[in-house]
């Protein structure tokens, strides 16, 4: 149900980025009927919303280096990019990354049709798609979002509504707000 590469990257990241100074806890993997949750102790060293574009920064570099040499994880800093790309390819809802007082939890969700996704899930997927396109030196458009959600070309109004909601929530912004709607391109709000 979940892309192997995405699962591997998230588990390895939980191991590599855990804070060993927090006692009584460790990485946890929970599998439910509709989701998989991977939790690790420690607050990330970079902002959660910037996981896709920030230069890599590892809390436990010796462990990270060993796992890269063993071929267990990908090169530095590209793991979460691969997770988002894989969830898009499998047409899954975007991963949800939540920060708690001393822990980070990443949830992967089972397949849902676009109609079954909540408003928040659609906005999160749109934001993550814009981040991924930005990292790829590209920009999100109505067409790329339709492709992300597996929508046919005649469903451009559906993609337009989702884009409008993501704009309203401040998750994305237009590169050039004066461009015709048909040619509009979008980037994450922080870009």
XYZ file of N, CA and C in Angstrom, residues 7 10-19 22 25-32 35-43 96-108:
126
model
N 8.738 4.532 2.749
C 8.776 3.903 4.076
C 10.218 3.808 4.561
N 11.633 7.262 5.573
C 11.066 7.784 6.822
C 11.590 7.032 8.039
N 11.723 5.723 7.926
C 12.244 4.943 9.056
C 13.704 5.305 9.314
N 14.491 5.374 8.269
C 15.907 5.723 8.435
C 16.046 7.135 8.986
N 15.226 8.069 8.498
C 15.279 9.434 9.033
C 14.933 9.460 10.510
N 13.967 8.647 10.926
C 13.606 8.589 12.349
C 14.791 8.095 13.179
N 15.529 7.147 12.652
C 16.706 6.640 13.362
C 17.830 7.674 13.389
N 18.119 8.250 12.239
C 19.234 9.183 12.111
C 19.003 10.477 12.890
N 17.789 10.972 12.889
C 17.521 12.287 13.465
C 16.974 12.238 14.893
N 16.947 11.059 15.496
C 16.443 10.994 16.863
C 17.411 11.688 17.817
N 16.853 12.214 18.879
C 17.646 12.886 19.913
C 17.913 11.874 21.022
N 17.016 12.410 24.912
C 15.665 12.236 25.460
C 15.531 10.772 25.864
N 12.269 6.857 25.543
C 11.546 6.852 24.282
C 12.500 6.517 23.148
N 11.972 6.130 22.034
C 12.771 5.830 20.851
C 11.882 5.893 19.629
N 12.434 5.653 18.473
C 11.609 5.657 17.264
C 10.496 4.602 17.360
N 9.334 4.961 16.868
C 8.173 4.073 16.902
C 7.539 4.037 15.517
N 7.173 2.835 15.084
C 6.463 2.667 13.818
C 5.133 2.001 14.140
N 4.050 2.673 13.786
C 2.713 2.130 14.028
C 1.985 2.017 12.694
N 1.362 0.864 12.483
C 0.627 0.640 11.243
C -0.841 0.423 11.582
N -1.675 1.254 10.995
C -3.110 1.191 11.200
C -3.769 0.806 9.879
N -3.395 4.178 7.754
C -2.214 5.034 7.817
C -1.047 4.309 8.484
N 0.121 4.880 8.302
C 1.338 4.419 8.956
C 1.964 5.641 9.607
N 2.334 5.524 10.886
C 2.906 6.654 11.611
C 4.295 6.292 12.120
N 5.235 7.176 11.856
C 6.614 6.985 12.284
C 6.967 8.172 13.169
N 7.321 7.871 14.420
C 7.599 8.908 15.413
C 9.029 8.747 15.912
N 9.703 9.857 16.070
C 11.021 9.798 16.685
C 11.189 10.927 17.693
N 11.983 10.662 18.751
C 12.215 11.689 19.752
C 13.140 12.776 19.207
N 12.824 14.000 19.555
C 13.662 15.124 19.167
C 12.956 16.108 18.262
N 13.276 17.349 18.473
C 12.765 18.438 17.638
C 13.711 18.558 16.443
N 1.819 13.742 6.276
C 1.540 14.766 7.274
C 2.688 14.745 8.278
N 3.333 15.879 8.456
C 4.460 16.001 9.374
C 4.008 16.877 10.528
N 4.014 16.285 11.728
C 3.556 17.017 12.916
C 4.658 17.071 13.963
N 4.738 18.206 14.593
C 5.722 18.444 15.635
C 5.020 18.449 16.986
N 5.561 17.688 17.928
C 5.046 17.649 19.298
C 6.106 18.253 20.206
N 5.853 18.276 21.479
C 6.773 18.922 22.413
C 8.201 18.399 22.276
N 8.380 17.090 22.234
C 9.723 16.511 22.123
C 9.830 15.473 21.007
N 8.852 15.396 20.133
C 8.832 14.362 19.104
C 8.400 14.924 17.753
N 8.748 14.176 16.718
C 8.294 14.453 15.365
C 7.556 13.215 14.883
N 6.392 13.404 14.272
C 5.623 12.282 13.747
C 5.309 12.544 12.279
N 5.595 11.538 11.458
C 5.256 11.610 10.037
C 4.252 10.504 9.751
N 3.147 10.879 9.129
C 2.106 9.915 8.797
C 1.999 9.764 7.286
N 1.981 8.501 6.844
C 1.664 8.171 5.463
C 0.248 7.621 5.455
